[in-house]
mmCIF file with all atom_site columns, C-alpha atoms in Angstrom:
data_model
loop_
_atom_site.group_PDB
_atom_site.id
_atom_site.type_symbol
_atom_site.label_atom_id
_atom_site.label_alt_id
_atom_site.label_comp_id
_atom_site.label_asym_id
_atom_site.label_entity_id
_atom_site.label_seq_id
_atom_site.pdbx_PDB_ins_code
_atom_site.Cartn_x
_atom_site.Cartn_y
_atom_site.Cartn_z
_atom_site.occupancy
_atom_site.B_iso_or_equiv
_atom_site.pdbx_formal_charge
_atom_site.auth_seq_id
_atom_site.auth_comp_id
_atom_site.auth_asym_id
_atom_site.auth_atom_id
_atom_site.pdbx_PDB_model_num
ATOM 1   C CA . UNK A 1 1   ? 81.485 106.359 137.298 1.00 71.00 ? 1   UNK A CA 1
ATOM 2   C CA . UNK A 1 2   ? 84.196 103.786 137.902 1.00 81.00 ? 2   UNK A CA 1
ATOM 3   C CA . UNK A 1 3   ? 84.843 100.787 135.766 1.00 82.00 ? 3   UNK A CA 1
ATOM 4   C CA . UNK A 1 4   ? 83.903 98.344  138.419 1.00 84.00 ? 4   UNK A CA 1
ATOM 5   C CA . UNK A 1 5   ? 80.529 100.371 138.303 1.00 86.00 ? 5   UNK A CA 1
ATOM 6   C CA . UNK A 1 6   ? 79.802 100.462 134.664 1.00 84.00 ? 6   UNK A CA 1
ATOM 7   C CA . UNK A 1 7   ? 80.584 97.177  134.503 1.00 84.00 ? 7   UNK A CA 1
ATOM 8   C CA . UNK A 1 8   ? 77.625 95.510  137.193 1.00 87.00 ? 8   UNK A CA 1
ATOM 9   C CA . UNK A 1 9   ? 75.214 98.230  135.167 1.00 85.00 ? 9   UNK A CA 1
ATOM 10  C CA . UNK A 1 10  ? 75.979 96.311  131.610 1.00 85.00 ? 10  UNK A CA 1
ATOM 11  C CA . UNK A 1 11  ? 76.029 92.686  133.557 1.00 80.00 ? 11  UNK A CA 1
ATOM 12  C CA . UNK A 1 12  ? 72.331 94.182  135.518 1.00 84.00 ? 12  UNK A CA 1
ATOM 13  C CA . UNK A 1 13  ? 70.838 95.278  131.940 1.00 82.00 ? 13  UNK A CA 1
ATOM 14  C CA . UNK A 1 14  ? 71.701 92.389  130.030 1.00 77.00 ? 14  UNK A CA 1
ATOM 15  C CA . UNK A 1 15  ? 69.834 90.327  132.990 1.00 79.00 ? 15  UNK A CA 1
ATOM 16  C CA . UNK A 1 16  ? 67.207 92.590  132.905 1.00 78.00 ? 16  UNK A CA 1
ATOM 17  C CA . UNK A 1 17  ? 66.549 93.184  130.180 1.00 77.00 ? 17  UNK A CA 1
ATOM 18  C CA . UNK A 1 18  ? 68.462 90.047  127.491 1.00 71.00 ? 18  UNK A CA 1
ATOM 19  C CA . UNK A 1 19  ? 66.723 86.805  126.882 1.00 59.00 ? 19  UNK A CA 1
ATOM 20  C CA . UNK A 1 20  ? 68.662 83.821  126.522 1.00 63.00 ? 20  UNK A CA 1
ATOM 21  C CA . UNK A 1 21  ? 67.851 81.547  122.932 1.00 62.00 ? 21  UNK A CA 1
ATOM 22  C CA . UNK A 1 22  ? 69.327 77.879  122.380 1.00 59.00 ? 22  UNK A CA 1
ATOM 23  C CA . UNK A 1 23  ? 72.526 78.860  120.447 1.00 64.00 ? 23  UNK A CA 1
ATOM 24  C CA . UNK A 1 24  ? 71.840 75.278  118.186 1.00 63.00 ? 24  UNK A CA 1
ATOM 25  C CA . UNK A 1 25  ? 68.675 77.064  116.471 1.00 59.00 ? 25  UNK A CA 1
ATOM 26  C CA . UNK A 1 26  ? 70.169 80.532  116.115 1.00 66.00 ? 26  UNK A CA 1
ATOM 27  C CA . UNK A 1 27  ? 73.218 78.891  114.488 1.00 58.00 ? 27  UNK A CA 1
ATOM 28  C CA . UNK A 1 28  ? 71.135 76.220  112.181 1.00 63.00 ? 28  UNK A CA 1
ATOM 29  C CA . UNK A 1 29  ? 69.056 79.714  110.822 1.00 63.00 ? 29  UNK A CA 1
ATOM 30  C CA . UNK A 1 30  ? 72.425 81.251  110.466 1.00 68.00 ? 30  UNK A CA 1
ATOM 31  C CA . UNK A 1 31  ? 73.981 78.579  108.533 1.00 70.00 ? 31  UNK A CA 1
ATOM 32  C CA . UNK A 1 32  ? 70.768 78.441  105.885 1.00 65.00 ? 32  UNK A CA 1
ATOM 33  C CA . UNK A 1 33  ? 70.840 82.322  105.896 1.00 67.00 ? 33  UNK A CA 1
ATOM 34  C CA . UNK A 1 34  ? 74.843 82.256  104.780 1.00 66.00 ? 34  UNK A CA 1
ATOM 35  C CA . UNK A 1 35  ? 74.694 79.829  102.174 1.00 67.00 ? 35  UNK A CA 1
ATOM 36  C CA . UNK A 1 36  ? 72.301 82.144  100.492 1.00 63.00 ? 36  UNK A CA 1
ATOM 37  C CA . UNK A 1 37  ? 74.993 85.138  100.675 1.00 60.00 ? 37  UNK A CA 1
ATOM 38  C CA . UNK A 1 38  ? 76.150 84.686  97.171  1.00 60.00 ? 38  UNK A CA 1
ATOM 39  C CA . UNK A 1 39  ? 72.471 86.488  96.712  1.00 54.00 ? 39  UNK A CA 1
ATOM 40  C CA . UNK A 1 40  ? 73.933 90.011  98.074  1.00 68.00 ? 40  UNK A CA 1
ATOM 41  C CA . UNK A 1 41  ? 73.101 88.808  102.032 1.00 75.00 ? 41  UNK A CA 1
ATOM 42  C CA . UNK A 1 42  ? 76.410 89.543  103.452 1.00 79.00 ? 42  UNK A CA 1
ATOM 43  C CA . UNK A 1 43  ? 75.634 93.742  102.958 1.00 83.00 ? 43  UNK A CA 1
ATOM 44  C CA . UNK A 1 44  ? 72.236 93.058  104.455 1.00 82.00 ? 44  UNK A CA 1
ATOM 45  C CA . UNK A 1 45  ? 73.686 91.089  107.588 1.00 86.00 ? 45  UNK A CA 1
ATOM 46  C CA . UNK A 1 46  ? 76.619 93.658  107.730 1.00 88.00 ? 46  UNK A CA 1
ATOM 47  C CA . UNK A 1 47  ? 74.034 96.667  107.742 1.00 88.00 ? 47  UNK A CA 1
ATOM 48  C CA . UNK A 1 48  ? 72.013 94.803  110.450 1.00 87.00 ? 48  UNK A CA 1
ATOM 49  C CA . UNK A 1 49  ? 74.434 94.165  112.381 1.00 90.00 ? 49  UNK A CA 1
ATOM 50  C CA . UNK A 1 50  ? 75.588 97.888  112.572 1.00 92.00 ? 50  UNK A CA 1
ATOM 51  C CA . UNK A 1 51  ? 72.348 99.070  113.228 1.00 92.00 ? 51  UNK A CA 1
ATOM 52  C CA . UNK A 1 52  ? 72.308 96.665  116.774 1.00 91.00 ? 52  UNK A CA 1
ATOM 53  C CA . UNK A 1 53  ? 76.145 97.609  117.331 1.00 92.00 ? 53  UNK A CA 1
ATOM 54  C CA . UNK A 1 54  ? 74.438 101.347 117.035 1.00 93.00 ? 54  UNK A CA 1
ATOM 55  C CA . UNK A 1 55  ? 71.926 100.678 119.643 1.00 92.00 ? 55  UNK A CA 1
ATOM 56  C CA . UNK A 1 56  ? 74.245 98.162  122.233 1.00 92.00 ? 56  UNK A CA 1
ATOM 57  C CA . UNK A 1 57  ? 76.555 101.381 121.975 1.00 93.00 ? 57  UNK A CA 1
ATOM 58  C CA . UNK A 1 58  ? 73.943 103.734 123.352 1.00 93.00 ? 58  UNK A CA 1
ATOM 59  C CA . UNK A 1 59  ? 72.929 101.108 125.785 1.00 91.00 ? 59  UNK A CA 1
ATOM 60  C CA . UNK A 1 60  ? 76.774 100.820 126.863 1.00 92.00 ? 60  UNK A CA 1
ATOM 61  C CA . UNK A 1 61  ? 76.563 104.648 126.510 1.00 93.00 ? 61  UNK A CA 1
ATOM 62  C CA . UNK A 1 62  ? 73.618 105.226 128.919 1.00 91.00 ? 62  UNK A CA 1
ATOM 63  C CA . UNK A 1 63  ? 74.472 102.932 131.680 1.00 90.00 ? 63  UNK A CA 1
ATOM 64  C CA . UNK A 1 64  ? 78.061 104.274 131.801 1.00 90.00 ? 64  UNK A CA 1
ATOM 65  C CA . UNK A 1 65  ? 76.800 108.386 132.195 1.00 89.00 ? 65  UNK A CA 1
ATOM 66  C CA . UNK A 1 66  ? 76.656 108.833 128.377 1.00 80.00 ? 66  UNK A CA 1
ATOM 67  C CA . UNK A 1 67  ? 80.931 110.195 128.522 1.00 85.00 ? 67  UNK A CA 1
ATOM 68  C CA . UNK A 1 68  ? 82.589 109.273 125.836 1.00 87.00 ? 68  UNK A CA 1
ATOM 69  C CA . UNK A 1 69  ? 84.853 106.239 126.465 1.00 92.00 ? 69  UNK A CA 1
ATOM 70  C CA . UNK A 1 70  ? 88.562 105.946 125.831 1.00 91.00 ? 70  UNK A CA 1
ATOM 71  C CA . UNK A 1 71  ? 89.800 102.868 123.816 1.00 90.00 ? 71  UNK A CA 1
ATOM 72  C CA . UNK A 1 72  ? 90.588 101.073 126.826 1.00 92.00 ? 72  UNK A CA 1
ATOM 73  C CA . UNK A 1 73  ? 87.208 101.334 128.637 1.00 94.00 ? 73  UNK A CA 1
ATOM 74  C CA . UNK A 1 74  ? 85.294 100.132 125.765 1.00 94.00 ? 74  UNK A CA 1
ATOM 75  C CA . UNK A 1 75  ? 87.612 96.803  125.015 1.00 95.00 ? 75  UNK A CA 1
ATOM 76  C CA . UNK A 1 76  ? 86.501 96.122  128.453 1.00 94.00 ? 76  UNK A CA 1
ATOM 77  C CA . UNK A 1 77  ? 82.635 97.048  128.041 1.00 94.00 ? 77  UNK A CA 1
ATOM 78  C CA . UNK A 1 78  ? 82.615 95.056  124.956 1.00 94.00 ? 78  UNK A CA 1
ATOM 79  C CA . UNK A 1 79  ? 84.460 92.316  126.928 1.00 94.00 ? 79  UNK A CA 1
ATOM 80  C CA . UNK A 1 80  ? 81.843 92.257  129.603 1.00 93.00 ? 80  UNK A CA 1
ATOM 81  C CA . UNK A 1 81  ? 78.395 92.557  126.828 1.00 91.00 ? 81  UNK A CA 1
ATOM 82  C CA . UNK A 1 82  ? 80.106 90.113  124.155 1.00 92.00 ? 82  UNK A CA 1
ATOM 83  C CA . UNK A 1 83  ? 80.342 87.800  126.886 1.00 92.00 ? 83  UNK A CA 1
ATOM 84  C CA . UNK A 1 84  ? 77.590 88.131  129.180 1.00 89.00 ? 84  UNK A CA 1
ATOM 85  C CA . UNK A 1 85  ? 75.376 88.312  125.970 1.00 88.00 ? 85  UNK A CA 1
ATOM 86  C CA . UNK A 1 86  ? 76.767 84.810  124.800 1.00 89.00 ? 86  UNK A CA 1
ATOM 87  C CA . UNK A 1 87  ? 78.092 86.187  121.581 1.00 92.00 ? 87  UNK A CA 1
ATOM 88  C CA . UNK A 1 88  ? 81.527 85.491  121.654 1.00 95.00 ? 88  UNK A CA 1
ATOM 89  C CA . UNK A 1 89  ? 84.743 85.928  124.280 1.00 96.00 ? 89  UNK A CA 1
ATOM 90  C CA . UNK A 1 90  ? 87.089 88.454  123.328 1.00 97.00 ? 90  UNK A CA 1
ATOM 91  C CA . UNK A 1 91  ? 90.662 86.791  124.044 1.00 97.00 ? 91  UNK A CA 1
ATOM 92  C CA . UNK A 1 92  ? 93.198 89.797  122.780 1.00 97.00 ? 92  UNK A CA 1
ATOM 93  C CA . UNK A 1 93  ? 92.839 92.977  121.806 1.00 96.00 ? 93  UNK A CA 1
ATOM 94  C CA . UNK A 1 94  ? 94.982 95.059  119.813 1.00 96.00 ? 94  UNK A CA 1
ATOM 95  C CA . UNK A 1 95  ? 95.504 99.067  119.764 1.00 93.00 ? 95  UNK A CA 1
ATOM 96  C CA . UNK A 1 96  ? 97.296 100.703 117.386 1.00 86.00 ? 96  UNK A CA 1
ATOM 97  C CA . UNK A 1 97  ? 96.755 104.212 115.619 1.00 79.00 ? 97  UNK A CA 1
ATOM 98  C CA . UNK A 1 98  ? 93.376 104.627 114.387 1.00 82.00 ? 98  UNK A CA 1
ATOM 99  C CA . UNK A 1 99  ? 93.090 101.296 114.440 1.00 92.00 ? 99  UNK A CA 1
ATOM 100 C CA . UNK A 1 100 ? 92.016 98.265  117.135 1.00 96.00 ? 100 UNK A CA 1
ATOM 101 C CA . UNK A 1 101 ? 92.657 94.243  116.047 1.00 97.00 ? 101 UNK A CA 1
ATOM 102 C CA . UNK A 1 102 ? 89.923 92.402  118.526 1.00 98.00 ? 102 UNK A CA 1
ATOM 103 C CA . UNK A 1 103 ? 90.330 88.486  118.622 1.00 98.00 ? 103 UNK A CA 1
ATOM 104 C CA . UNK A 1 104 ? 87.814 86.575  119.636 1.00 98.00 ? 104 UNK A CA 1
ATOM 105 C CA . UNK A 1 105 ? 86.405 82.979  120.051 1.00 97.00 ? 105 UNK A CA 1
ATOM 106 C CA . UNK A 1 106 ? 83.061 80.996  119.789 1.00 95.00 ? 106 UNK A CA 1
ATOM 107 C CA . UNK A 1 107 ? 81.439 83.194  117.885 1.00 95.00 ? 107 UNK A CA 1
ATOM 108 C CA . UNK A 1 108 ? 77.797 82.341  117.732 1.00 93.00 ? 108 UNK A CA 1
ATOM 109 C CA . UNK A 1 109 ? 77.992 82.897  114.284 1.00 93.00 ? 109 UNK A CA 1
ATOM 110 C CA . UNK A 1 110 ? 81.186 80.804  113.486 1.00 94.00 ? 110 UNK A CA 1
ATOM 111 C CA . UNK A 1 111 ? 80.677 77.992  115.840 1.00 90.00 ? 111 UNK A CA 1
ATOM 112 C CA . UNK A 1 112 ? 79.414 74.684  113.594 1.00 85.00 ? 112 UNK A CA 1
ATOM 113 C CA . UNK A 1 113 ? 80.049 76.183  110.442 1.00 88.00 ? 113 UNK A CA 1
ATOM 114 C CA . UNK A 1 114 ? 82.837 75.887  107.794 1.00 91.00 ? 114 UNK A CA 1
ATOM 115 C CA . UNK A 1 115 ? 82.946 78.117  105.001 1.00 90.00 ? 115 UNK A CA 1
ATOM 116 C CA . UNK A 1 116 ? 86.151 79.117  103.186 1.00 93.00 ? 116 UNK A CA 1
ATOM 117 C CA . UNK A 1 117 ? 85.579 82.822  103.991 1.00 92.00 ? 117 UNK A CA 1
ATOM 118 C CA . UNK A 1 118 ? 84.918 84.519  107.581 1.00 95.00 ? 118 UNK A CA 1
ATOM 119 C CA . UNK A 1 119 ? 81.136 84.572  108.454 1.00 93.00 ? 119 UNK A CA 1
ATOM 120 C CA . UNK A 1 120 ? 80.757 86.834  111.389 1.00 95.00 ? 120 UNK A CA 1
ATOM 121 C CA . UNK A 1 121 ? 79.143 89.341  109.177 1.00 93.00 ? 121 UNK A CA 1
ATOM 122 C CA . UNK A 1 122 ? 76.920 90.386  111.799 1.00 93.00 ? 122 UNK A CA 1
ATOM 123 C CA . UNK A 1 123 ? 79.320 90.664  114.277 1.00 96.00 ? 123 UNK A CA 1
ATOM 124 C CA . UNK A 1 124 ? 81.617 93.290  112.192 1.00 96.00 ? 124 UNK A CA 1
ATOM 125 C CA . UNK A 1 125 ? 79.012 95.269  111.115 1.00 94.00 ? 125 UNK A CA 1
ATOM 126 C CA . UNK A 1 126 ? 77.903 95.487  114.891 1.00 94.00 ? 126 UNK A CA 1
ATOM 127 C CA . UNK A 1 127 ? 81.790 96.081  115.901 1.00 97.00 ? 127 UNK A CA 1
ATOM 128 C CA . UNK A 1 128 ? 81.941 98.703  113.636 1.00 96.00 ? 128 UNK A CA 1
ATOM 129 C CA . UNK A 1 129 ? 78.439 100.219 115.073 1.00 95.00 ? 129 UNK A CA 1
ATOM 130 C CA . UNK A 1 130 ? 79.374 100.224 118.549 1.00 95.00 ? 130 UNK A CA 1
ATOM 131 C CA . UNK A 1 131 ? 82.636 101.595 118.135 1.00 95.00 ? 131 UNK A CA 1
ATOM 132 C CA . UNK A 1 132 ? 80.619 104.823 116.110 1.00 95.00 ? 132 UNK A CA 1
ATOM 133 C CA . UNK A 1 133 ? 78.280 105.186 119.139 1.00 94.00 ? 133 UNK A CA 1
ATOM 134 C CA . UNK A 1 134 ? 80.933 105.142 121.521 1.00 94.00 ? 134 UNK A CA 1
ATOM 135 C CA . UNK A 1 135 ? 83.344 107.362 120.130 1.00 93.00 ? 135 UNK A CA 1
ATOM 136 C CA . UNK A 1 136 ? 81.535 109.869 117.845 1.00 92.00 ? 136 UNK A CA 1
ATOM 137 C CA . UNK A 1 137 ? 83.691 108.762 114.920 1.00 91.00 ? 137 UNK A CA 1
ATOM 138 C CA . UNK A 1 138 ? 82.936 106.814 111.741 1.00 93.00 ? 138 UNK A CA 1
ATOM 139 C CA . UNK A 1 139 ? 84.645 103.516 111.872 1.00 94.00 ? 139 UNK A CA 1
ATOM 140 C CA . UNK A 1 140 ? 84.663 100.389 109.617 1.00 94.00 ? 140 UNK A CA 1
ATOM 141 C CA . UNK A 1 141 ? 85.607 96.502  110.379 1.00 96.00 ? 141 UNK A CA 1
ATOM 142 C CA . UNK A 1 142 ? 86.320 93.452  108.247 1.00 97.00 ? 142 UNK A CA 1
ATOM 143 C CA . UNK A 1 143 ? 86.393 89.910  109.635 1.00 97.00 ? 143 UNK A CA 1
ATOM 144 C CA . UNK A 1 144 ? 90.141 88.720  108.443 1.00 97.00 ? 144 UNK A CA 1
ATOM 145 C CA . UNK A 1 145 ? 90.137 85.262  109.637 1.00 98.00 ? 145 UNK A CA 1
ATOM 146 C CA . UNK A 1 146 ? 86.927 83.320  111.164 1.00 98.00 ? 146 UNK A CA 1
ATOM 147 C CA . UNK A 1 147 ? 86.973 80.016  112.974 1.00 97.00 ? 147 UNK A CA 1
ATOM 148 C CA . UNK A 1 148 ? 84.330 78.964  110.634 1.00 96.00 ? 148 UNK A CA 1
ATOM 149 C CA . UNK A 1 149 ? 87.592 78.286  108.213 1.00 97.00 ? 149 UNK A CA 1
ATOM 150 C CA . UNK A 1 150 ? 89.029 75.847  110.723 1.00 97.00 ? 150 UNK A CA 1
ATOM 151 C CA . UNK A 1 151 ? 91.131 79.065  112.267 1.00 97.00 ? 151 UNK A CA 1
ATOM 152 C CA . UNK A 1 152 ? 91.966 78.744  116.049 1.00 97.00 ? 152 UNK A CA 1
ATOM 153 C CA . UNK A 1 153 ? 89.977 81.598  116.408 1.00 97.00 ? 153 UNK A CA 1
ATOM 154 C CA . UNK A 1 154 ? 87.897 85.157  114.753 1.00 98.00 ? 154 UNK A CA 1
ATOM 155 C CA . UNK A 1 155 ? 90.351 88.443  113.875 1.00 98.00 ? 155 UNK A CA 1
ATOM 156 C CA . UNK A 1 156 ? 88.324 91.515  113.194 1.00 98.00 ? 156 UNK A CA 1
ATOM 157 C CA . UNK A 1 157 ? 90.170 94.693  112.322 1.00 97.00 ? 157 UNK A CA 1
ATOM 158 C CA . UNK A 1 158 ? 88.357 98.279  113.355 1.00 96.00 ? 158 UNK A CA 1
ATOM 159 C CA . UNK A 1 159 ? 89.824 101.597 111.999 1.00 94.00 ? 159 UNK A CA 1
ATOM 160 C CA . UNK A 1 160 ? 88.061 105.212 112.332 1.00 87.00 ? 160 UNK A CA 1
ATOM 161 C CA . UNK A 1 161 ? 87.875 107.360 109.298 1.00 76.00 ? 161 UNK A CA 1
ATOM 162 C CA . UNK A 1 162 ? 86.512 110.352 107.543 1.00 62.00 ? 162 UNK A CA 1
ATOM 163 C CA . UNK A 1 163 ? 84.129 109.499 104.531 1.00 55.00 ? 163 UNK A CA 1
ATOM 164 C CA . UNK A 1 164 ? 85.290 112.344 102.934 1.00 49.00 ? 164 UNK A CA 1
ATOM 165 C CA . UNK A 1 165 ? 88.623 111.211 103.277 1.00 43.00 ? 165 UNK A CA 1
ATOM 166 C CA . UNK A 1 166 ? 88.219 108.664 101.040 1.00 41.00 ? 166 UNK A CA 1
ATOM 167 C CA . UNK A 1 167 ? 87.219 108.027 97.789  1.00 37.00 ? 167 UNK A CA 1
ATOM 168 C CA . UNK A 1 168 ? 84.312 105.547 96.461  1.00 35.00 ? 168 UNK A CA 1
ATOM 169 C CA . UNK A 1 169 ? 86.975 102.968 95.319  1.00 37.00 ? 169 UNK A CA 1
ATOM 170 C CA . UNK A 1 170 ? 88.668 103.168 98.702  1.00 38.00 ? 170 UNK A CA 1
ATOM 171 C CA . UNK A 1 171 ? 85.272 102.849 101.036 1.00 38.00 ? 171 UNK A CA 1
ATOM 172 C CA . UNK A 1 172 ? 84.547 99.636  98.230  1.00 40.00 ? 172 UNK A CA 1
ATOM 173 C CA . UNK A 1 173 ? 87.978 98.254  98.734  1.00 43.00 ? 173 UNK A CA 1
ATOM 174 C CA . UNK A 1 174 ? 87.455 98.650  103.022 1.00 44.00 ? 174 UNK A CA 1
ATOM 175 C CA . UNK A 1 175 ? 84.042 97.577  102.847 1.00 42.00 ? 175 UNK A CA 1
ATOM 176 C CA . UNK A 1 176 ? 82.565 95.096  105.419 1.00 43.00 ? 176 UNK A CA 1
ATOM 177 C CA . UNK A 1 177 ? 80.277 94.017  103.370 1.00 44.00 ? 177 UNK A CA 1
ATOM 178 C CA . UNK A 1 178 ? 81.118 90.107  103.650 1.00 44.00 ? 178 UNK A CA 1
ATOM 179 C CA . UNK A 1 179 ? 79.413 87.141  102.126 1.00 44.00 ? 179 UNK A CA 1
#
């Protein structure tokens, strides 16, 4: 399947199969849901969110003949669903070795808040979910800068790892666990 192809099949779904929500509500029920994440939320949001990057990666994964994407084809999947979906637009995207820097703006998450620390908590734990799906390996993300703290615009950092690699303090010290 070409690119062009996989592409109108993600676009198709999401009109299928999406439902559009006033981003003002969604963002007001964000905002009271942060403030509480001094009260162990962020894990919770993180975790959720990697459970629906999970499942939007075998949705990418089914409509594009269930192959496993390169690094290249999935910056421009993601492009297309982030996007389409109303999330947020992806404006650069970074590869380096075993690891991908994704910018990105208007985050549903980050527009009308302020906070001192990133709040796309969601988004990196679904980041880091889709990325799993898609590739077959175990990857992590941390939101570095958000626009939430006046920042021109989101920086999440993905890198792929072994958990056995790694030892508890290092997973803790990598953690996405936000808030």
């Amino acid at each position: 399947m070409d690119e062009l192809e996989a592409v109108s099949k993600i676009r198709v779904f999401l009109k299928d199969e999406g439902f559009i929500v006033p981003k003002k509500p969604v963002q007001e029920f964000y905002s009271s849901i942060i403030k509480l994440s001094g009260f162990g939320v962020g894990g919770i949001l993180n975790m959720s969110g990697r459970k629906a990057g999970n499942i939007a990666g075998q949705i990418i994964k089914e409509l594009i003949g269930n192959h496993e994407p390169s690094i290249e084809e999935i910056e421009l999947y993601l492009r297309v669903f982030l996007s389409e979906a109303g999330i947020c637009e992806i404006t650069r995207w970074e590869n380096q070795e075993k690891q991908v820097k994704i910018y990105a703006k208007n985050s549903v998450f980050a527009e009308e808040q302020e906070s001192s620390k990133p709040v796309c908590i969601p988004l990196q734990g679904a980041l880091a979910g889709c990325f799993e799906e898609l590739t077959g390996k175990e990857w992590d993300c941390k939101e570095t800068q958000c626009q939430a703290q006046k920042k021109e615009e989101c920086i999440f950092e993905l890198w792929f790892y072994h958990r056995s690699s790694f030892s508890y303090e290092q997973t803790q010290d990598r953690s996405c666990g936000g808030g």
